[in-house]
Short mmCIF file of C-alpha atoms (C1' of nucleotides) in Angstrom, two decimals:
data_model
loop_
_atom_site.label_atom_id
_atom_site.label_comp_id
_atom_site.label_asym_id
_atom_site.label_seq_id
_atom_site.Cartn_x
_atom_site.Cartn_y
_atom_site.Cartn_z
CA MET H 127 0.00 0.00 0.00
CA ARG H 128 1.65 3.22 -1.16
CA LYS H 129 1.64 6.38 0.95
CA ASN H 130 2.32 9.38 -1.26
CA PRO H 131 -0.52 11.70 -0.26
CA GLU H 132 -0.66 13.97 -3.30
CA ARG H 133 -0.87 10.99 -5.54
CA ARG H 134 -3.52 9.41 -3.39
CA THR H 135 -5.60 12.58 -3.52
CA ALA H 136 -5.18 12.82 -7.25
CA LEU H 137 -6.35 9.25 -7.59
CA VAL H 138 -9.39 9.80 -5.41
CA ASP H 139 -10.32 12.89 -7.38
CA ALA H 140 -9.92 10.92 -10.56
CA ALA H 141 -12.23 8.32 -9.07
CA ILE H 142 -14.89 10.98 -8.62
CA GLU H 143 -14.69 11.92 -12.26
CA VAL H 144 -14.93 8.31 -13.28
CA LEU H 145 -17.94 7.81 -11.06
CA ALA H 146 -19.75 10.70 -12.64
CA ARG H 147 -18.90 9.69 -16.16
CA GLU H 148 -19.07 5.92 -16.08
CA GLY H 149 -21.26 5.16 -13.11
CA ALA H 150 -20.54 3.11 -10.04
CA ARG H 151 -19.95 -0.06 -11.92
CA GLY H 152 -17.47 1.70 -14.14
CA LEU H 153 -15.29 2.65 -11.21
CA THR H 154 -12.40 0.26 -11.64
CA PHE H 155 -8.74 0.47 -10.81
CA ARG H 156 -7.86 0.69 -14.44
CA ALA H 157 -10.32 3.46 -15.17
CA VAL H 158 -8.92 5.48 -12.29
CA ASP H 159 -5.40 4.96 -13.59
CA VAL H 160 -6.37 6.24 -16.99
CA GLU H 161 -8.33 9.19 -15.64
CA ALA H 162 -5.49 10.22 -13.36
CA GLY H 163 -2.96 9.79 -16.14
CA VAL H 164 -0.81 7.37 -14.19
CA PRO H 165 0.53 4.02 -15.32
CA ALA H 166 -1.74 1.02 -15.20
CA GLY H 167 -1.68 -0.75 -11.89
CA THR H 168 -1.09 2.36 -9.79
CA ALA H 169 -4.54 2.44 -8.26
CA SER H 170 -4.12 -1.17 -7.30
CA ASN H 171 -1.20 -0.10 -5.18
CA TYR H 172 -3.09 2.66 -3.43
CA PHE H 173 -6.36 1.03 -2.54
CA ALA H 174 -6.86 -2.25 -0.81
CA SER H 175 -9.98 -3.09 -2.77
CA ARG H 176 -12.74 -1.57 -4.80
CA ASP H 177 -14.70 -1.10 -1.61
CA ASP H 178 -11.87 1.00 -0.34
CA LEU H 179 -12.04 3.14 -3.46
CA PHE H 180 -15.73 3.75 -2.97
CA THR H 181 -15.52 4.75 0.64
CA GLN H 182 -12.55 7.03 0.10
CA ALA H 183 -14.32 8.68 -2.81
CA GLY H 184 -17.39 9.14 -0.64
CA GLY H 185 -15.38 10.85 2.04
CA ARG H 186 -13.55 13.05 -0.38
CA ILE H 187 -16.60 14.34 -2.17
CA TYR H 188 -17.97 15.85 0.98
CA GLU H 189 -14.58 17.34 1.66
CA ARG H 190 -14.82 19.12 -1.67
CA LEU H 191 -18.51 19.85 -1.55
CA GLN H 192 -18.87 21.17 1.94
CA PRO H 193 -16.63 24.10 2.63
CA ASP H 194 -16.87 27.19 0.53
CA ALA H 195 -15.02 30.08 2.06
CA PRO H 196 -16.51 33.07 0.22
CA THR H 197 -20.06 31.87 0.66
CA MET H 198 -19.47 31.07 4.29
CA ALA H 199 -18.25 34.60 4.76
CA LYS H 200 -21.29 36.01 3.10
CA ALA H 201 -23.47 33.85 5.27
CA ALA H 202 -21.79 35.22 8.34
CA ASP H 203 -21.47 38.85 7.28
CA GLY H 204 -24.59 39.54 5.30
CA ALA H 205 -27.79 40.93 6.61
CA TYR H 206 -29.98 38.40 8.32
CA ASP H 207 -33.05 38.79 6.25
CA ARG H 208 -35.06 36.81 3.81
CA ALA H 209 -33.55 38.40 0.72
CA THR H 210 -30.04 37.51 1.80
CA LEU H 211 -31.08 34.00 2.58
CA THR H 212 -32.61 33.68 -0.87
CA GLU H 213 -29.47 34.98 -2.44
CA LEU H 214 -27.46 32.48 -0.43
CA MET H 215 -29.61 29.58 -1.51
CA TYR H 216 -29.41 30.65 -5.08
CA GLU H 217 -25.65 30.65 -4.84
CA LEU H 218 -25.78 27.27 -3.18
CA VAL H 219 -27.71 25.70 -6.02
CA GLY H 220 -25.50 27.31 -8.58
CA ARG H 221 -22.34 26.29 -6.86
CA ILE H 222 -23.30 22.68 -6.39
CA ALA H 223 -24.69 22.37 -9.86
CA ALA H 224 -21.39 23.79 -11.06
CA PHE H 225 -19.50 20.92 -9.48
CA ARG H 226 -21.50 18.69 -11.71
CA THR H 227 -19.28 15.66 -11.61
CA GLY H 228 -19.09 15.79 -7.84
CA TYR H 229 -22.80 15.82 -7.38
CA LEU H 230 -23.41 13.14 -9.95
CA ALA H 231 -20.75 11.02 -8.32
CA LEU H 232 -22.51 11.50 -5.03
CA LEU H 233 -25.73 10.21 -6.51
CA GLU H 234 -23.92 7.22 -7.89
CA LEU H 235 -22.48 6.59 -4.48
CA ARG H 236 -25.88 6.82 -2.85
CA LEU H 237 -27.16 4.17 -5.18
CA GLU H 238 -24.09 2.06 -4.65
CA ALA H 239 -24.58 2.45 -0.90
CA THR H 240 -27.65 0.36 -1.44
CA ARG H 241 -25.31 -2.55 -2.08
CA ARG H 242 -22.29 -1.75 0.11
CA PRO H 243 -22.90 -1.51 3.83
CA GLU H 244 -19.53 0.03 4.49
CA LEU H 245 -20.13 2.79 2.00
CA ARG H 246 -23.59 3.32 3.39
CA ALA H 247 -22.12 3.86 6.83
CA VAL H 248 -19.67 6.44 5.54
CA LEU H 249 -22.30 8.32 3.59
CA THR H 250 -24.79 8.24 6.41
CA GLU H 251 -22.27 9.81 8.71
CA ARG H 252 -21.34 12.49 6.19
CA VAL H 253 -24.89 13.38 5.33
CA ARG H 254 -25.85 13.56 8.93
CA ALA H 255 -22.89 15.83 9.62
CA ASP H 256 -23.89 17.95 6.66
CA ILE H 257 -27.43 18.36 7.86
CA ASP H 258 -26.33 19.06 11.39
CA ALA H 259 -23.88 21.65 10.14
CA ASN H 260 -26.64 23.33 8.17
CA LEU H 261 -28.87 23.33 11.18
CA SER H 262 -26.32 24.76 13.56
CA ASN H 263 -24.97 27.27 11.04
CA HIS H 264 -28.44 28.49 10.55
CA GLY H 265 -29.06 28.58 14.26
CA GLU H 266 -25.94 30.58 14.95
CA SER H 267 -26.51 33.04 12.20
CA ARG H 268 -29.66 34.95 12.86
CA MET H 269 -31.33 34.15 9.62
CA PRO H 270 -35.08 33.90 9.61
CA GLY H 271 -36.60 30.46 9.75
CA ASP H 272 -36.43 27.52 12.11
CA ALA H 273 -34.99 24.01 11.92
CA THR H 274 -37.89 22.83 9.82
CA SER H 275 -37.16 25.56 7.33
CA VAL H 276 -33.62 24.32 6.98
CA LEU H 277 -34.72 20.74 6.43
CA LEU H 278 -37.35 21.66 3.89
CA LEU H 279 -34.88 23.75 1.97
CA TYR H 280 -32.44 20.87 2.10
CA LEU H 281 -35.00 18.53 0.60
CA ALA H 282 -36.35 20.82 -2.08
CA LEU H 283 -33.04 22.18 -3.26
CA ASN H 284 -31.43 18.78 -3.44
CA TRP H 285 -34.04 17.48 -5.80
CA LEU H 286 -33.99 20.69 -7.76
CA ILE H 287 -30.31 20.10 -8.36
CA VAL H 288 -30.96 16.50 -9.36
CA GLU H 289 -33.51 17.68 -11.84
CA GLN H 290 -31.11 20.23 -13.26
CA LEU H 291 -28.22 17.85 -13.58
CA THR H 292 -30.04 14.86 -14.96
CA LEU H 293 -32.89 16.30 -17.03
CA PRO H 294 -31.96 19.92 -17.62
CA GLU H 295 -34.83 20.53 -19.98
CA ILE H 296 -37.48 20.12 -17.32
CA PHE H 297 -37.05 23.51 -15.71
CA THR H 298 -35.77 26.61 -17.41
CA GLU H 299 -33.16 28.71 -15.68
CA ARG H 300 -35.87 31.18 -14.89
CA GLU H 301 -38.07 28.54 -13.32
CA VAL H 302 -35.19 27.29 -11.23
CA ARG H 303 -34.56 30.75 -9.92
CA ASP H 304 -38.23 31.21 -9.13
CA LEU H 305 -38.41 27.86 -7.41
CA VAL H 306 -35.47 28.65 -5.20
CA ALA H 307 -37.08 31.93 -4.22
CA ALA H 308 -40.42 30.25 -3.59
CA ALA H 309 -38.77 27.51 -1.57
CA VAL H 310 -37.15 30.05 0.71
CA GLU H 311 -40.28 32.12 0.91
CA ARG H 312 -42.44 29.24 1.97
CA ALA H 313 -39.95 27.29 3.99
CA LEU H 314 -40.03 30.04 6.54
CA PRO H 315 -42.80 29.69 9.07
CA ALA H 316 -45.80 31.86 8.45
CA THR H 317 -44.89 35.37 9.41
CA PRO H 318 -47.09 37.57 11.47
CA CYS H 319 -49.20 39.74 9.24
CA PRO H 320 -48.57 43.25 8.26
CA PRO H 321 -51.25 45.40 9.81
CA ALA H 322 -54.46 44.30 8.15
CA PRO H 323 -56.17 46.84 5.91
CA ALA H 324 -59.28 47.12 8.01
CA GLY H 325 -61.68 45.24 10.21
CA VAL H 326 -61.94 42.36 7.76
CA PRO H 327 -61.20 39.27 9.89
CA ALA H 328 -59.60 37.49 6.95
CA PRO H 329 -61.15 34.00 6.94
CA GLY H 330 -59.51 31.49 4.63
CA PRO H 331 -58.39 27.99 5.61
CA GLY H 332 -57.24 28.46 9.14
CA ARG H 333 -54.70 26.00 10.41
CA MET Q 44 -37.23 -9.37 -33.17
CA ARG Q 45 -39.76 -11.45 -31.25
CA LYS Q 46 -43.31 -10.32 -30.65
CA ASN Q 47 -44.80 -12.21 -27.72
CA PRO Q 48 -46.13 -9.34 -25.62
CA GLU Q 49 -46.37 -11.07 -22.23
CA ARG Q 50 -42.82 -12.21 -22.53
CA ARG Q 51 -41.70 -8.77 -23.56
CA THR Q 52 -43.39 -7.21 -20.55
CA ALA Q 53 -41.88 -9.80 -18.26
CA LEU Q 54 -38.48 -9.01 -19.67
CA VAL Q 55 -38.89 -5.27 -19.21
CA ASP Q 56 -40.03 -5.78 -15.64
CA ALA Q 57 -37.06 -8.00 -15.06
CA ALA Q 58 -34.90 -5.22 -16.46
CA ILE Q 59 -36.27 -2.87 -13.81
CA GLU Q 60 -35.29 -5.26 -11.05
CA VAL Q 61 -31.85 -5.65 -12.51
CA LEU Q 62 -31.45 -1.90 -12.74
CA ALA Q 63 -32.30 -1.46 -9.09
CA ARG Q 64 -30.10 -4.28 -7.94
CA GLU Q 65 -27.08 -4.07 -10.20
CA GLY Q 66 -27.13 -0.52 -11.46
CA ALA Q 67 -27.27 0.80 -14.98
CA ARG Q 68 -24.06 -0.76 -16.04
CA GLY Q 69 -25.26 -4.11 -14.78
CA LEU Q 70 -28.25 -4.04 -17.08
CA THR Q 71 -27.18 -6.58 -19.69
CA PHE Q 72 -29.10 -8.95 -21.87
CA ARG Q 73 -27.79 -11.87 -19.88
CA ALA Q 74 -28.74 -10.38 -16.54
CA VAL Q 75 -32.24 -9.78 -17.80
CA ASP Q 76 -32.46 -13.34 -19.03
CA VAL Q 77 -31.46 -14.66 -15.64
CA GLU Q 78 -33.76 -12.33 -13.73
CA ALA Q 79 -36.72 -13.22 -15.91
CA GLY Q 80 -35.92 -16.91 -15.67
CA VAL Q 81 -35.72 -17.41 -19.41
CA PRO Q 82 -32.96 -19.07 -21.36
CA ALA Q 83 -29.85 -17.09 -22.17
CA GLY Q 84 -30.12 -15.14 -25.37
CA THR Q 85 -33.82 -14.42 -25.07
CA ALA Q 86 -33.42 -10.74 -24.30
CA SER Q 87 -31.17 -10.44 -27.30
CA ASN Q 88 -34.10 -11.52 -29.40
CA TYR Q 89 -36.49 -9.00 -27.90
CA PHE Q 90 -34.48 -5.82 -27.85
CA ALA Q 91 -32.57 -4.35 -30.71
CA SER Q 92 -29.81 -3.03 -28.46
CA ARG Q 93 -29.01 -2.11 -24.93
CA ASP Q 94 -30.25 1.38 -25.67
CA ASP Q 95 -33.55 -0.13 -26.54
CA LEU Q 96 -33.63 -1.92 -23.21
CA PHE Q 97 -33.02 1.31 -21.34
CA THR Q 98 -35.65 3.32 -23.08
CA GLN Q 99 -38.27 0.61 -22.78
CA ALA Q 100 -37.52 0.24 -19.10
CA GLY Q 101 -37.81 4.00 -18.68
CA GLY Q 102 -41.22 4.01 -20.28
CA ARG Q 103 -42.43 1.05 -18.30
CA ILE Q 104 -41.45 2.39 -14.91
CA TYR Q 105 -43.69 5.38 -15.27
CA GLU Q 106 -46.41 3.11 -16.43
CA ARG Q 107 -46.12 1.26 -13.15
CA LEU Q 108 -45.40 4.24 -10.98
CA GLN Q 109 -47.99 6.67 -12.15
CA PRO Q 110 -51.48 5.35 -11.85
CA ASP Q 111 -52.84 4.32 -8.51
CA ALA Q 112 -56.55 3.84 -8.57
CA PRO Q 113 -57.47 3.86 -4.87
CA THR Q 114 -55.39 6.93 -4.14
CA MET Q 115 -56.75 8.70 -7.16
CA ALA Q 116 -60.23 8.04 -5.86
CA LYS Q 117 -59.36 9.40 -2.48
CA ALA Q 118 -57.90 12.47 -4.07
CA ALA Q 119 -61.11 13.05 -5.95
CA ASP Q 120 -63.57 12.13 -3.23
CA GLY Q 121 -61.98 13.40 -0.04
CA ALA Q 122 -62.47 16.73 1.56
CA TYR Q 123 -60.49 19.50 0.00
CA ASP Q 124 -58.61 20.63 3.03
CA ARG Q 125 -55.10 20.69 4.29
CA ALA Q 126 -55.44 17.59 6.44
CA THR Q 127 -56.61 15.50 3.53
CA LEU Q 128 -53.79 16.79 1.38
CA THR Q 129 -51.31 15.87 4.07
CA GLU Q 130 -52.75 12.41 4.31
CA LEU Q 131 -52.54 12.08 0.56
CA MET Q 132 -48.91 13.12 0.48
CA TYR Q 133 -48.09 10.74 3.25
CA GLU Q 134 -49.64 7.94 1.28
CA LEU Q 135 -47.73 9.05 -1.79
CA VAL Q 136 -44.37 8.85 -0.06
CA GLY Q 137 -45.22 5.49 1.46
CA ARG Q 138 -46.46 4.07 -1.78
CA ILE Q 139 -43.50 5.13 -3.87
CA ALA Q 140 -41.03 4.08 -1.22
CA ALA Q 141 -42.80 0.73 -1.22
CA PHE Q 142 -42.03 0.22 -4.90
CA ARG Q 143 -38.44 0.42 -3.89
CA THR Q 144 -36.91 -1.24 -6.91
CA GLY Q 145 -38.91 0.92 -9.27
CA TYR Q 146 -37.79 4.14 -7.72
CA LEU Q 147 -34.18 3.06 -7.47
CA ALA Q 148 -34.30 1.97 -11.08
CA LEU Q 149 -35.62 5.37 -11.97
CA LEU Q 150 -32.68 7.03 -10.29
CA GLU Q 151 -30.32 4.76 -12.14
CA LEU Q 152 -32.03 5.72 -15.35
CA ARG Q 153 -31.73 9.40 -14.56
CA LEU Q 154 -28.02 8.99 -14.12
CA GLU Q 155 -27.77 6.90 -17.24
CA ALA Q 156 -29.71 9.58 -19.09
CA THR Q 157 -26.65 11.69 -18.56
CA ARG Q 158 -24.91 9.45 -21.08
CA ARG Q 159 -27.75 8.42 -23.42
CA PRO Q 160 -29.53 11.18 -25.29
CA GLU Q 161 -32.32 8.91 -26.39
CA LEU Q 162 -33.07 7.84 -22.85
CA ARG Q 163 -32.88 11.42 -21.71
CA ALA Q 164 -35.53 12.38 -24.23
CA VAL Q 165 -37.84 9.63 -23.02
CA LEU Q 166 -37.40 10.50 -19.37
CA THR Q 167 -37.77 14.21 -19.96
CA GLU Q 168 -41.07 13.61 -21.65
CA ARG Q 169 -42.31 11.32 -18.89
CA VAL Q 170 -41.25 13.60 -16.06
CA ARG Q 171 -42.80 16.58 -17.73
CA ALA Q 172 -46.03 14.66 -18.19
CA ASP Q 173 -45.90 13.62 -14.55
CA ILE Q 174 -45.45 17.16 -13.32
CA ASP Q 175 -48.14 18.46 -15.61
CA ALA Q 176 -50.50 15.77 -14.42
CA ASN Q 177 -49.82 16.73 -10.83
CA LEU Q 178 -50.43 20.35 -11.62
CA SER Q 179 -53.66 19.80 -13.43
CA ASN Q 180 -54.95 17.20 -10.98
CA HIS Q 181 -54.36 19.63 -8.22
CA GLY Q 182 -55.98 22.39 -10.15
CA GLU Q 183 -59.08 20.38 -10.89
CA SER Q 184 -59.47 19.15 -7.36
CA ARG Q 185 -60.12 22.05 -5.07
CA MET Q 186 -57.25 21.34 -2.73
CA PRO Q 187 -55.63 24.30 -1.08
CA GLY Q 188 -52.41 25.60 -2.56
CA ASP Q 189 -51.31 26.89 -5.92
CA ALA Q 190 -49.01 25.63 -8.68
CA THR Q 191 -45.97 26.64 -6.71
CA SER Q 192 -47.17 24.50 -3.81
CA VAL Q 193 -47.37 21.50 -6.07
CA LEU Q 194 -43.89 22.03 -7.42
CA LEU Q 195 -42.36 22.55 -4.01
CA LEU Q 196 -44.02 19.41 -2.74
CA TYR Q 197 -42.76 17.57 -5.77
CA LEU Q 198 -39.21 18.66 -5.03
CA ALA Q 199 -39.19 18.07 -1.31
CA LEU Q 200 -40.94 14.75 -1.35
CA ASN Q 201 -38.79 13.36 -4.11
CA TRP Q 202 -35.63 13.98 -2.18
CA LEU Q 203 -37.23 12.72 0.97
CA ILE Q 204 -37.85 9.45 -0.81
CA VAL Q 205 -34.30 9.36 -2.09
CA GLU Q 206 -33.07 9.85 1.42
CA GLN Q 207 -35.28 7.08 2.70
CA LEU Q 208 -34.34 4.61 0.03
CA THR Q 209 -30.61 5.21 -0.07
CA LEU Q 210 -29.69 6.18 3.49
CA PRO Q 211 -32.61 5.07 5.62
CA GLU Q 212 -30.86 5.88 8.87
CA ILE Q 213 -30.83 9.60 8.26
CA PHE Q 214 -34.44 10.24 9.12
CA THR Q 215 -36.54 8.18 11.47
CA GLU Q 216 -40.00 7.18 10.43
CA ARG Q 217 -41.32 9.79 12.77
CA GLU Q 218 -39.17 12.50 11.26
CA VAL Q 219 -40.29 11.53 7.80
CA ARG Q 220 -43.88 11.85 8.80
CA ASP Q 221 -43.25 15.21 10.37
CA LEU Q 222 -41.36 16.43 7.35
CA VAL Q 223 -44.18 15.46 5.03
CA ALA Q 224 -46.62 17.34 7.23
CA ALA Q 225 -44.34 20.35 7.43
CA ALA Q 226 -43.79 20.31 3.70
CA VAL Q 227 -47.50 20.43 3.05
CA GLU Q 228 -48.04 23.03 5.73
CA ARG Q 229 -45.48 25.39 4.35
CA ALA Q 230 -45.85 24.67 0.67
CA LEU Q 231 -49.22 26.31 0.83
CA PRO Q 232 -49.09 30.04 0.35
CA ALA Q 233 -49.11 32.08 3.53
CA THR Q 234 -52.59 32.28 4.83
CA PRO Q 235 -54.13 35.49 5.95
CA CYS Q 236 -53.65 35.97 9.63
CA PRO Q 237 -56.05 35.29 12.39
CA PRO Q 238 -57.09 38.56 13.95
CA ALA Q 239 -54.00 39.95 15.62
CA PRO Q 240 -54.00 40.12 19.41
CA ALA Q 241 -53.87 43.85 19.75
CA GLY Q 242 -52.40 47.03 18.35
CA VAL Q 243 -48.96 45.46 18.19
CA PRO Q 244 -47.90 45.97 14.58
CA ALA Q 245 -46.08 42.66 14.52
CA PRO Q 246 -42.54 43.48 13.45
CA GLY Q 247 -40.45 40.45 12.53
CA PRO Q 248 -38.52 40.07 9.32
CA GLY Q 249 -40.66 41.93 6.85
CA ARG Q 250 -40.25 40.88 3.28
"C1'" DA J 243 -55.08 -37.18 -40.70
"C1'" DC J 244 -50.87 -35.08 -43.30
"C1'" DT J 245 -47.85 -31.60 -44.27
"C1'" DG J 246 -45.85 -27.25 -45.02
"C1'" DT J 247 -44.85 -23.00 -42.91
"C1'" DA J 248 -44.21 -19.33 -39.79
"C1'" DG J 249 -43.13 -17.75 -35.51
"C1'" DT J 250 -40.87 -18.49 -31.50
"C1'" DA J 251 -38.03 -20.95 -27.77
"C1'" DC J 252 -33.77 -22.57 -26.83
"C1'" DT J 253 -28.69 -23.70 -27.43
"C1'" DA J 254 -24.17 -22.91 -28.74
"C1'" DC J 255 -20.33 -20.56 -30.29
"C1'" DA J 256 -17.15 -17.07 -32.05
"C1'" DG J 257 -14.86 -13.16 -31.03
"C1'" DA J 258 -13.51 -9.71 -28.00
"C1'" DT J 259 -13.04 -6.82 -24.09
"C1'" DG J 260 -11.62 -5.53 -19.81
"C1'" DG J 261 -10.21 -6.08 -15.23
"C1'" DA J 262 -7.84 -8.06 -10.83
"C1'" DG J 263 -3.82 -9.09 -8.78
"C1'" DT J 264 1.05 -9.65 -8.51
"C1'" DG J 265 5.89 -9.79 -9.17
"C1'" DG J 266 9.79 -7.70 -10.93
"C1'" DT J 267 12.82 -3.84 -12.26
"C1'" DG J 268 14.36 0.89 -12.28
"C1'" DT J 269 15.17 5.18 -9.60
"C1'" DC J 270 16.08 8.29 -5.97
"C1'" DA J 271 17.21 9.78 -1.44
"C1'" DA J 272 18.41 9.10 3.30
"C1'" DT E 273 23.15 -0.05 1.28
"C1'" DT E 274 18.53 0.12 2.09
"C1'" DG E 275 13.86 1.33 1.77
"C1'" DA E 276 10.04 3.43 -0.55
"C1'" DC E 277 7.99 4.23 -4.48
"C1'" DA E 278 7.14 4.56 -9.82
"C1'" DC E 279 6.56 1.97 -13.59
"C1'" DC E 280 5.87 -2.13 -16.50
"C1'" DA E 281 4.45 -6.70 -17.86
"C1'" DC E 282 2.07 -10.76 -17.61
"C1'" DT E 283 -1.28 -14.29 -16.21
"C1'" DC E 284 -5.72 -15.67 -15.13
"C1'" DC E 285 -10.43 -14.98 -15.18
"C1'" DA E 286 -15.17 -13.35 -15.76
"C1'" DT E 287 -18.39 -11.53 -18.84
"C1'" DC E 288 -20.73 -9.71 -22.77
"C1'" DT E 289 -22.51 -9.16 -27.55
"C1'" DG E 290 -24.22 -10.77 -31.71
"C1'" DT E 291 -25.61 -14.34 -34.41
"C1'" DA E 292 -26.25 -18.74 -36.36
"C1'" DG E 293 -28.45 -22.88 -36.03
"C1'" DT E 294 -31.76 -26.32 -34.10
"C1'" DA E 295 -36.11 -27.75 -31.87
"C1'" DC E 296 -40.75 -27.02 -30.79
"C1'" DT E 297 -45.71 -25.58 -31.45
"C1'" DA E 298 -49.70 -24.08 -33.74
"C1'" DC E 299 -52.18 -23.38 -37.49
"C1'" DA E 300 -53.87 -23.44 -42.31
"C1'" DG E 301 -54.67 -25.64 -46.49
"C1'" DT E 302 -55.91 -29.86 -48.49
#
DNA sequence: ACTGTAGTACTACAGATGGAGTGGTGTCAA
DNA sequence: TTGACACCACTCCATCTGTAGTACTACAGT
């Protein structure tokens, strides 16, 4: 088992590309070698098994997907209002969709996790950490919305990204933007009303 | 190219199982033969190519996923209020998650659509039809909520199902139920307020 | 009842690809 | 010199596609 860390990272990153392009079943030692531009057999020396490749790729994707310095800064510095939150979510979708191969690889890994308990454990831990991080980030910032808002946004935006990456013709760019805005808008708990026009008690479907 | 329609259907259904279990790359003529319990070579006689297999499977899944007589009836007959809608959505999530292999196969196909234009065209058409059907069903029924509500529910619930099927330990059954309820609750446009307590102008994050 | 024919089920094979794993050799630096 | 790694080569193995060829079944015409 070789140690060289740069090489190892390069190989894992190559594995992500292969995953996105060829699918989980296409992730082989040889394919990684080719993608990374190293001699055949190299990946064999760096990973104990294919399982190992999968789990390392799973870990690495979150490493690359999670942190995002400039956005984090904006999240911390910006105003804590709905408009800023919308802007942030819009950036989030754009940013993740931009790392197309990473997200597609992640989907492949999720499906592969169906078959590989070890991978499932790794992904479960990462996803849980991701969600928890979102929750506590949101809690610490003073953005509007509660924990439920965060979870609902998580759900809706994830599928929105799936839709964009796999069947881009379903929603236009405009529709995507509108959906992000609507998701933020409605994910927030009902806000107290602006002062009602007049004595009209405003019926409508009460909760 | 053989014609026997029962056999063809059986083969396509077998293909769906294979997709869910082995992934897109594992969908081969031989694997379909084995899954369907027919002699080797049979699938070769029924499908012009692997592409053909994929597109036929894509069509068939929606055939099996879409219609659902009892639920449709409930949607039409039930009361048109939020509680009924919630119940309906809960059933929807349960029902789709129950056809586990079908939904997983669909995800595999979405990823494969990334590589096969023909398959992408088929899926795009089906998904669009699905969304349109949801929109118009909702419009015709007199359920609360607007088109945006339907789309947001579509997004959130889809990912919720993905989460359940691929990493079931992330959300407990209870959390899933709560998330479905919250999704319905908040997907609906903000309702007019109940009469405010007193002259307090209700500040909070204005839009 | 006989037979020809068409459609289909089943079998077998040719040809080819691609991958896992491993051992061996070259190279460089401590 | 020794150890760690890069690189290369080779063997063994599993699988797939596409197609050709054979066997079965049903039916129609006579």
